PDB file of C-alpha atoms and ligand atoms in Angstrom:
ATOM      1  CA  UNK A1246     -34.342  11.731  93.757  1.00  0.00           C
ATOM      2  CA  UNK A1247     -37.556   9.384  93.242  1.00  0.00           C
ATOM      3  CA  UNK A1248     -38.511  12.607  91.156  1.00  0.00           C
ATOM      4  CA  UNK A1249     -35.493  12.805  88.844  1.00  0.00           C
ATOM      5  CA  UNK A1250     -35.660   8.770  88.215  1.00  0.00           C
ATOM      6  CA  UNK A1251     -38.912   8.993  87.117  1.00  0.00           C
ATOM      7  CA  UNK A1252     -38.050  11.939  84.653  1.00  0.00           C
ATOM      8  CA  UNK A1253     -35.343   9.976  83.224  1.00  0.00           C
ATOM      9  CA  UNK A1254     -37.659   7.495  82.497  1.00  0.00           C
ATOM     10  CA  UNK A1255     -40.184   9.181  80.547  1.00  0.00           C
ATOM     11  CA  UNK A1256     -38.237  10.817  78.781  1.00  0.00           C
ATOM     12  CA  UNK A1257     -35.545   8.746  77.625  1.00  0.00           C
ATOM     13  CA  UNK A1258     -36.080   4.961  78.759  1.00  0.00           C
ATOM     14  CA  UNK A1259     -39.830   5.335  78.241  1.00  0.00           C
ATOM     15  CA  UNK A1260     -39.461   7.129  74.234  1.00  0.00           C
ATOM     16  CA  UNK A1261     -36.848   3.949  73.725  1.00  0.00           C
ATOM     17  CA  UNK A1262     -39.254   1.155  74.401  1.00  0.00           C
ATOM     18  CA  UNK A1263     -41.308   2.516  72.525  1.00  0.00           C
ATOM     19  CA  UNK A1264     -39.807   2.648  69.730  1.00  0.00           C
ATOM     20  CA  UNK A1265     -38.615  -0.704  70.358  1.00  0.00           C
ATOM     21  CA  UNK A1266     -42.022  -2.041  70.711  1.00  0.00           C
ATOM     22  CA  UNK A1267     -43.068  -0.648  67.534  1.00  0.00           C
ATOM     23  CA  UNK A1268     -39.955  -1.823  65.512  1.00  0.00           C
ATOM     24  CA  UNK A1269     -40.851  -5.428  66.721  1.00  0.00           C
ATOM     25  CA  UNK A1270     -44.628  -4.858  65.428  1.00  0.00           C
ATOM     26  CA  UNK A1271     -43.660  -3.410  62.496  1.00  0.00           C
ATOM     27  CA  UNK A1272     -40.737  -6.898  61.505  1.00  0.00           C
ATOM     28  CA  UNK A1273     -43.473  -9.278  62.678  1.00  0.00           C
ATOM     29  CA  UNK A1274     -46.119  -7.901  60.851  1.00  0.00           C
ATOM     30  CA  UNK A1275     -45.968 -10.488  58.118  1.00  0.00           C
ATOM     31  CA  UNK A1276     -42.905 -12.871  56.455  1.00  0.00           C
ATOM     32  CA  UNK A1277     -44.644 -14.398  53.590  1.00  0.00           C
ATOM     33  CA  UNK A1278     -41.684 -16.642  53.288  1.00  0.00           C
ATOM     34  CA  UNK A1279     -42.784 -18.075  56.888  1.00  0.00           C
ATOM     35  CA  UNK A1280     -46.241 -18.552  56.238  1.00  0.00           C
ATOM     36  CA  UNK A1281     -45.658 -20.260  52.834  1.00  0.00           C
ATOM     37  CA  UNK A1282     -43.222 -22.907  54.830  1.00  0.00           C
ATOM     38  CA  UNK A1283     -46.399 -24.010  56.403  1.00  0.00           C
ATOM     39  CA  UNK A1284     -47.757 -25.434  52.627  1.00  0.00           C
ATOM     40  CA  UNK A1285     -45.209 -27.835  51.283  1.00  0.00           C
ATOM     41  CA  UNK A1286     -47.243 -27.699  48.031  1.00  0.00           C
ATOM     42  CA  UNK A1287     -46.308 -23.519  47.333  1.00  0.00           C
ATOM     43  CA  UNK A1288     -41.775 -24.730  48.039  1.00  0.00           C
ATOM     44  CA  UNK A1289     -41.442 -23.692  44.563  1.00  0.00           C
ATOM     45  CA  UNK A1290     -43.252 -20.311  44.340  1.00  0.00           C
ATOM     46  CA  UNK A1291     -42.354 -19.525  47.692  1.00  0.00           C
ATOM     47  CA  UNK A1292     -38.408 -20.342  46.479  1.00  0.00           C
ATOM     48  CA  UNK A1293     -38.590 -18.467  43.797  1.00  0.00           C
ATOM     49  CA  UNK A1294     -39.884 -15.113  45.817  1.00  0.00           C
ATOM     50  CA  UNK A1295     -36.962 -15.740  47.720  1.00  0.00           C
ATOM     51  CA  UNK A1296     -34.394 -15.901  44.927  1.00  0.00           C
ATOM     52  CA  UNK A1297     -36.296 -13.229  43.180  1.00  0.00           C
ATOM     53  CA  UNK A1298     -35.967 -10.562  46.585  1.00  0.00           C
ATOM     54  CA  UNK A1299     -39.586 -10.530  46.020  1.00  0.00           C
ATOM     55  CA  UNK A1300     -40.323 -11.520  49.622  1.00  0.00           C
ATOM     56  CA  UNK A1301     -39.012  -8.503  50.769  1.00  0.00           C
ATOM     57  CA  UNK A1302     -41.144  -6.152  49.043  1.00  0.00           C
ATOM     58  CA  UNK A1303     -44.202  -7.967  49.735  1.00  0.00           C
ATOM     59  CA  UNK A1304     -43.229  -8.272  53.449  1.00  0.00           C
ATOM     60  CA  UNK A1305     -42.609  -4.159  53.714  1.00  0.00           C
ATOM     61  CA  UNK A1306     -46.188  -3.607  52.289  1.00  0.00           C
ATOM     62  CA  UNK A1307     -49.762  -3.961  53.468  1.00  0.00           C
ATOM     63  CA  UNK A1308     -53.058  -3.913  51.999  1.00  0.00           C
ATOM     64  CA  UNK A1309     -51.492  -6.612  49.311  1.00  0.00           C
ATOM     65  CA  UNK A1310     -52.607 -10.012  48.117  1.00  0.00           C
ATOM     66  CA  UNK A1311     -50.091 -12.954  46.343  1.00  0.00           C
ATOM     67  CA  UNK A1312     -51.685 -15.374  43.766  1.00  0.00           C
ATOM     68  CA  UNK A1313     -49.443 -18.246  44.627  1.00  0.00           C
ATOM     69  CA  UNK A1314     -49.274 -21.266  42.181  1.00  0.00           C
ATOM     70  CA  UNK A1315     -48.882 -24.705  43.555  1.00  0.00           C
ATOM     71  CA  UNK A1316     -45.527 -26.684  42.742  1.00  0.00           C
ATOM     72  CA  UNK A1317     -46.953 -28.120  39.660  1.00  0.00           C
ATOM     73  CA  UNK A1318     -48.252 -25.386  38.074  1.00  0.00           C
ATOM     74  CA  UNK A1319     -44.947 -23.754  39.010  1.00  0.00           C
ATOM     75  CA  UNK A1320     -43.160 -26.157  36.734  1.00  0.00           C
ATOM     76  CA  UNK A1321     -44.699 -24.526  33.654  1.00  0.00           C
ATOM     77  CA  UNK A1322     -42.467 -21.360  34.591  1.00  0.00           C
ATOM     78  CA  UNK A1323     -39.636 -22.795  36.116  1.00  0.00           C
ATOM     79  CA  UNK A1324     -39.429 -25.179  32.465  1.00  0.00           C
ATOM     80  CA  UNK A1325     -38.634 -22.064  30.125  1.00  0.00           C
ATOM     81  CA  UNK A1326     -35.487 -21.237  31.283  1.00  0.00           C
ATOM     82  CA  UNK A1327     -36.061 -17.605  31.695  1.00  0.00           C
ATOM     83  CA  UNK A1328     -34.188 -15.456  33.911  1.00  0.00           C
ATOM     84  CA  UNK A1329     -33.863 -14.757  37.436  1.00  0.00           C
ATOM     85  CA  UNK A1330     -35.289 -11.250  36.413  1.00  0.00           C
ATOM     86  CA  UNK A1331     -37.811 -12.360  33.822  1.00  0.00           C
ATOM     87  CA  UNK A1332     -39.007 -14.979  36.733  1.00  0.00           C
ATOM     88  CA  UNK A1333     -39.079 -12.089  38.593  1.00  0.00           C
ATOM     89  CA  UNK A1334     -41.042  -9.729  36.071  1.00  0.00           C
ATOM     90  CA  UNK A1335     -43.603 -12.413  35.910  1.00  0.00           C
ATOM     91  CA  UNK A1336     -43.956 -13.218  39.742  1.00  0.00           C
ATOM     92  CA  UNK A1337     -44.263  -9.762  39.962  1.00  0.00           C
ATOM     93  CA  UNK A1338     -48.033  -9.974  38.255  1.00  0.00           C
ATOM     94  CA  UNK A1339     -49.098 -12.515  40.673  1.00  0.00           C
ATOM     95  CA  UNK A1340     -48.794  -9.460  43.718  1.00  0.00           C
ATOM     96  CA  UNK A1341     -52.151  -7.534  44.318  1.00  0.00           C
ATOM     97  CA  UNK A1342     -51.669  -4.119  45.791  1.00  0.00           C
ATOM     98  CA  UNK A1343     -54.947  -4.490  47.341  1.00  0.00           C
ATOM     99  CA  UNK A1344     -56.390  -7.181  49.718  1.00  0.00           C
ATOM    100  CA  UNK A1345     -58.436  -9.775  48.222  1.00  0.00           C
ATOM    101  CA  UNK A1346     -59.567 -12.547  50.654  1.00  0.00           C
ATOM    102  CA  UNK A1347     -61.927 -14.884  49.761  1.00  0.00           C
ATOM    103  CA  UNK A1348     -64.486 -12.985  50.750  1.00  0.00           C
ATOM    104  CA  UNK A1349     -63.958 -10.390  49.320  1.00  0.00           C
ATOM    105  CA  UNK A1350     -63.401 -12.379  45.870  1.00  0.00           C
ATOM    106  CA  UNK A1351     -66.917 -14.314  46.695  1.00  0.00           C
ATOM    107  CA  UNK A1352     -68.720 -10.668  46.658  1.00  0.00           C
ATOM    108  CA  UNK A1353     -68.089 -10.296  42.967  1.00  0.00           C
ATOM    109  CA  UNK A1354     -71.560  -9.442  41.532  1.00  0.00           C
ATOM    110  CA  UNK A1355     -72.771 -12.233  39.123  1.00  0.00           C
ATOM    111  CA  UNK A1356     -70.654 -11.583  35.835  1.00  0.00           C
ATOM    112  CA  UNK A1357     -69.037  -8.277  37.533  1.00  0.00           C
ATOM    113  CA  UNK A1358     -64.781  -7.812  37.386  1.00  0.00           C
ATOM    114  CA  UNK A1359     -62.908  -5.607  39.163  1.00  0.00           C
ATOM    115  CA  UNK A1360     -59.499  -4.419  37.361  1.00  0.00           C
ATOM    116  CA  UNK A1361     -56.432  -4.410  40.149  1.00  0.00           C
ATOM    117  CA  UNK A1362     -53.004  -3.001  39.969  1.00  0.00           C
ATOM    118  CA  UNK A1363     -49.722  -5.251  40.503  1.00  0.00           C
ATOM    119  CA  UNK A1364     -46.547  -4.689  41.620  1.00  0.00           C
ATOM    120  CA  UNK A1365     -45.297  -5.052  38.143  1.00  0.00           C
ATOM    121  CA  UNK A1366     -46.231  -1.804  37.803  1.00  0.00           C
ATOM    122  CA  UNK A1367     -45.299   0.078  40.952  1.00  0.00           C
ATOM    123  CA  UNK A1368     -41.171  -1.164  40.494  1.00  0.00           C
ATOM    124  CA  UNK A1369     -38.995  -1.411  37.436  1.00  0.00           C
ATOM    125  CA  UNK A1370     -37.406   0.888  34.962  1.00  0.00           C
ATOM    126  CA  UNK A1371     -40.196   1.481  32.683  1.00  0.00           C
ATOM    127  CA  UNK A1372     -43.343   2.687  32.864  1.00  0.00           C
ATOM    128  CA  UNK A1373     -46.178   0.231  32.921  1.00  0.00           C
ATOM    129  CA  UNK A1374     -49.385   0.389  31.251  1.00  0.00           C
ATOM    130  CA  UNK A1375     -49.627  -2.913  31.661  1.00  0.00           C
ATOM    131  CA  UNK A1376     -49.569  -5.597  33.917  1.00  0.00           C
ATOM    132  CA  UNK A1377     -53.220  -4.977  35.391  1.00  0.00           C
ATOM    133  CA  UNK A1378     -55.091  -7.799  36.638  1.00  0.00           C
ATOM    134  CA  UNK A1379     -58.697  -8.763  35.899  1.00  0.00           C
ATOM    135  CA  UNK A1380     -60.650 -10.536  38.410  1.00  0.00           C
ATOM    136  CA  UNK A1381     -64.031 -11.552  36.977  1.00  0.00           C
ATOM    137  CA  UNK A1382     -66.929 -13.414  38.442  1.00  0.00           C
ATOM    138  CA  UNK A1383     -67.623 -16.548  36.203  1.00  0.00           C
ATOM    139  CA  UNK A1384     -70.623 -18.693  35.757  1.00  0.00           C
ATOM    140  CA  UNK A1385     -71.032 -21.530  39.022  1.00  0.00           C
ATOM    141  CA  UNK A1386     -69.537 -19.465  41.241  1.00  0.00           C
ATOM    142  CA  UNK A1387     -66.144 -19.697  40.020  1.00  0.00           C
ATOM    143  CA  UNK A1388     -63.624 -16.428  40.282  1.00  0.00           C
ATOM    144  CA  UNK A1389     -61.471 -15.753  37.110  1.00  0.00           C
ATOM    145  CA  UNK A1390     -57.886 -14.103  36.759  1.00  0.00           C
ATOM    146  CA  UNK A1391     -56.316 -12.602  33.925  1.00  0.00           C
ATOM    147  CA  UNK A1392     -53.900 -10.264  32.854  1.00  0.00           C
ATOM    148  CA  UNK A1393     -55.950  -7.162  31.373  1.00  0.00           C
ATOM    149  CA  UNK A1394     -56.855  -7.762  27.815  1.00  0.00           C
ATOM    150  CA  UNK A1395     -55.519 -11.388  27.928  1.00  0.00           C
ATOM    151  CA  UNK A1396     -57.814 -14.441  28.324  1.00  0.00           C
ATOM    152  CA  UNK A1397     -59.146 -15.037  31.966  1.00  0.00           C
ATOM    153  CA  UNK A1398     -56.769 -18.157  32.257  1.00  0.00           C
ATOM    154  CA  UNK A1399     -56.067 -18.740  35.708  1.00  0.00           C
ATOM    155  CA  UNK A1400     -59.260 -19.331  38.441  1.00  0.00           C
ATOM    156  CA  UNK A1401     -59.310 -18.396  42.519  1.00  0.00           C
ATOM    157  CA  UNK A1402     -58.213 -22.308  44.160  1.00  0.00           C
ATOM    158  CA  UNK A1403     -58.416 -21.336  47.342  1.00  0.00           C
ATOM    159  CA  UNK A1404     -57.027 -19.255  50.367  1.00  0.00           C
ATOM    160  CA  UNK A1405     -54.138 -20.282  51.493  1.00  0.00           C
ATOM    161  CA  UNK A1406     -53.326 -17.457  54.904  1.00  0.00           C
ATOM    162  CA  UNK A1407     -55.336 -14.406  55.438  1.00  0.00           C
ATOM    163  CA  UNK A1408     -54.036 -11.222  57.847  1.00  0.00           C
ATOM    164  CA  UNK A1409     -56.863  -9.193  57.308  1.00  0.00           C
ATOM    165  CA  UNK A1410     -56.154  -6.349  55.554  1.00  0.00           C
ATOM    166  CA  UNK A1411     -52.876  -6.467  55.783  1.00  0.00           C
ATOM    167  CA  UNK A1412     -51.816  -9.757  53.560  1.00  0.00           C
ATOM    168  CA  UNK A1413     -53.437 -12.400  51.856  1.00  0.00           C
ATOM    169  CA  UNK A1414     -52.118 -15.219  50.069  1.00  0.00           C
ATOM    170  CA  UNK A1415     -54.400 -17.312  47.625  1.00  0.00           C
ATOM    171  CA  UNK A1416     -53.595 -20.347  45.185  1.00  0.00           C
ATOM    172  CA  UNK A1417     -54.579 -19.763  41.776  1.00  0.00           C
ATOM    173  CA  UNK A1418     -54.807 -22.519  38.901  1.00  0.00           C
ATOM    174  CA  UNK A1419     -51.871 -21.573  36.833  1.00  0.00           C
ATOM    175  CA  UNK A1420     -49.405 -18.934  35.960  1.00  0.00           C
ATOM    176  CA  UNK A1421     -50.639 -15.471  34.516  1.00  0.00           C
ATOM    177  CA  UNK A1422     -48.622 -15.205  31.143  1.00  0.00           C
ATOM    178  CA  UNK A1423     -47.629 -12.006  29.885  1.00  0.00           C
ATOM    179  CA  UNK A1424     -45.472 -11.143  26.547  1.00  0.00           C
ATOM    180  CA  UNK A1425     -44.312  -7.974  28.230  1.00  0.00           C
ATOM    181  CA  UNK A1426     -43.225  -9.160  31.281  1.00  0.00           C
ATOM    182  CA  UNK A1427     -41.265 -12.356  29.902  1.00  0.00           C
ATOM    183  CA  UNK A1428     -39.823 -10.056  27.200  1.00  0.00           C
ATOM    184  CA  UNK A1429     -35.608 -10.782  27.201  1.00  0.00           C
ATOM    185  CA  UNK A1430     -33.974  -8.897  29.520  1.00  0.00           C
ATOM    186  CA  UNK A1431     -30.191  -8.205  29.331  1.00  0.00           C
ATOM    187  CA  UNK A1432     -28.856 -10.634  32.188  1.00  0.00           C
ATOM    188  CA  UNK A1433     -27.074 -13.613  30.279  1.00  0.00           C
ATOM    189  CA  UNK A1434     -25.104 -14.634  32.966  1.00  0.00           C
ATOM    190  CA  UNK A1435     -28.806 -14.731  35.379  1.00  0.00           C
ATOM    191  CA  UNK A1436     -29.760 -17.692  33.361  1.00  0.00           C
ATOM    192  CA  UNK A1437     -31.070 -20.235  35.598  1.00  0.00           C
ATOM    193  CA  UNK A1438     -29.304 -23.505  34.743  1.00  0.00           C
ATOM    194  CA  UNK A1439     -32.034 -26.706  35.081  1.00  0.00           C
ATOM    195  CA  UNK A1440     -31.029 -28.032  38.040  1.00  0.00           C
ATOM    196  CA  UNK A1441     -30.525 -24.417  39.468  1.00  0.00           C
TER     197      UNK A1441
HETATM  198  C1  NAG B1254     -38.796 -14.649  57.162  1.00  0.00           C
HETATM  199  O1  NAG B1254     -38.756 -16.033  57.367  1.00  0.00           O
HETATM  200  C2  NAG B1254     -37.652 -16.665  56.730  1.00  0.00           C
HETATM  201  C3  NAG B1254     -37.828 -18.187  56.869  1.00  0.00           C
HETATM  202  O2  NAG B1254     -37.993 -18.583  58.187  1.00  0.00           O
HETATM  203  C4  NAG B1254     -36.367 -16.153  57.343  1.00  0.00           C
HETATM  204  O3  NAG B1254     -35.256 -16.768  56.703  1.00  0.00           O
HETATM  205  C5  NAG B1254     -36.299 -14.643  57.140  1.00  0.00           C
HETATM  206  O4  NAG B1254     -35.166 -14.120  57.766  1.00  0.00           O
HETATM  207  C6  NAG B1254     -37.550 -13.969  57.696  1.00  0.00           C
HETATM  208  N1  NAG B1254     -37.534 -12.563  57.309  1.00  0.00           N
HETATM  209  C7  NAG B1254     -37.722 -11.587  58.180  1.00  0.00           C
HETATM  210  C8  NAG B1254     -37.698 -10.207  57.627  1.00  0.00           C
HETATM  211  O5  NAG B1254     -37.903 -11.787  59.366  1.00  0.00           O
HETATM  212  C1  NAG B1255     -62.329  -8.395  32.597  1.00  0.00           C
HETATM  213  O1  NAG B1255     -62.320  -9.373  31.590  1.00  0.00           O
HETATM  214  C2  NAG B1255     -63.624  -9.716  31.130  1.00  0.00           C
HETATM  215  C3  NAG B1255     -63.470 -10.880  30.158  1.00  0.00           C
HETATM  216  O2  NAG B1255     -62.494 -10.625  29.183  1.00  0.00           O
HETATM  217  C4  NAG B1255     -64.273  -8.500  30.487  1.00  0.00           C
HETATM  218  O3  NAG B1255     -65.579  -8.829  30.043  1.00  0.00           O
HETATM  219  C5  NAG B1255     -64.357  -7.399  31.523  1.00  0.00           C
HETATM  220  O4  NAG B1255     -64.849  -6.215  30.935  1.00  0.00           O
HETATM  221  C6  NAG B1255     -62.976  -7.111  32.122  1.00  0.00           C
HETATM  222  N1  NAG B1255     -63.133  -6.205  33.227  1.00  0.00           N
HETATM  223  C7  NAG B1255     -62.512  -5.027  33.314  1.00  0.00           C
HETATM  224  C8  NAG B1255     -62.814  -4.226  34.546  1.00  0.00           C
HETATM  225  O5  NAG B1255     -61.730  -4.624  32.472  1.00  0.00           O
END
């Protein structure tokens, strides 16, 4: 009898909890919506990754870093009265599909740049060619972004949470503007009203 019980449980209770277990890992692993609540100064970026469903796909990969803007650098986005999906387009250059913690940023040989892919690229319709990002090691220490072939803009602020090698979220000066990404898209009725 103690025999049977114990085969039950290894083979079917034992499988389940398991699986359990890993399910729990696997939803805590990271909410980037959770970890921006902590920095009052990213509520606008961090609302707009909401509205935008971009949380989501950040929070179902790893190995993936988010250049976050601060709420009044935000403001130079949110001001256009672009789309919900143009908003998104755009947000979507500011994730990394590769982790860049400070560190890692700080080991940029003097002058060196490192070209990285965004998730601009790996969703959408069309196929992207661009939409790269170029981080490049300035003079004084300072760490540059830009969109490939556009002017290195934007410069590394600071880090804002790190899960090594899994997510890392950074503040960057300002917005990385792009002409394809903002191009209209067909969405009238997604206009953001201003006090939306
Ligand atoms: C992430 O955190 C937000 C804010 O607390 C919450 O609304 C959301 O449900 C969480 N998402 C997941 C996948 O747990
Ligand atoms: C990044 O941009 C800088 C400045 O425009 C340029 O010199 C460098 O070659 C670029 N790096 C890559 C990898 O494209």
């Amino acid at each position: 009898m103690a025999k049977k019980m114990s085969q039950v449980i290894i083979s079917y209770i034992l499988p389940i909890l398991l699986l359990l277990l890993l399910l729990a890992v696997e939803t805590n692993a990271h909410n980037v919506t959770l970890l921006l609540e902590n920095h009052p100064s990213f509520s606008s970026f961090n609302h707009y990754l909401t509205q935008t469903h971009l949380a989501e796909e950040i929070n179902q990969r790893t190995t993936i870093t988010v250049c976050a803007v601060d709420n009044a650098a935000m403001s130079d986005l949110t001001s256009k009265g672009y789309t919900v999906s143009t908003i998104k387009n755009i947000l979507s250059l500011h994730v990394l599909l590769d982790y860049f913690g400070a560190k890692k940023l700080h080991q940029l040989t003097d002058g060196g740049s490192v070209l990285t892919s965004t998730l601009f690229q790996a969703t959408g319709a069309a196929s992207r060619t661009t939409g790269f990002v170029n981080i490049t090691d300035l003079r004084g220490g300072k760490v540059g972004f830009g969109l490939d072939g556009g002017d290195i803009s934007s410069s590394f602020v600071k880090s804002i949470e790190e899960i090594p090698y899994t997510l890392s979220v950074i503040q960057i000066s300002s917005i990385l503007h792009s002409d394809t990404a903002s191009a209209p898209t067909p969405a009238p009725a997604e206009i953001l009203s201003a006090h939306g």
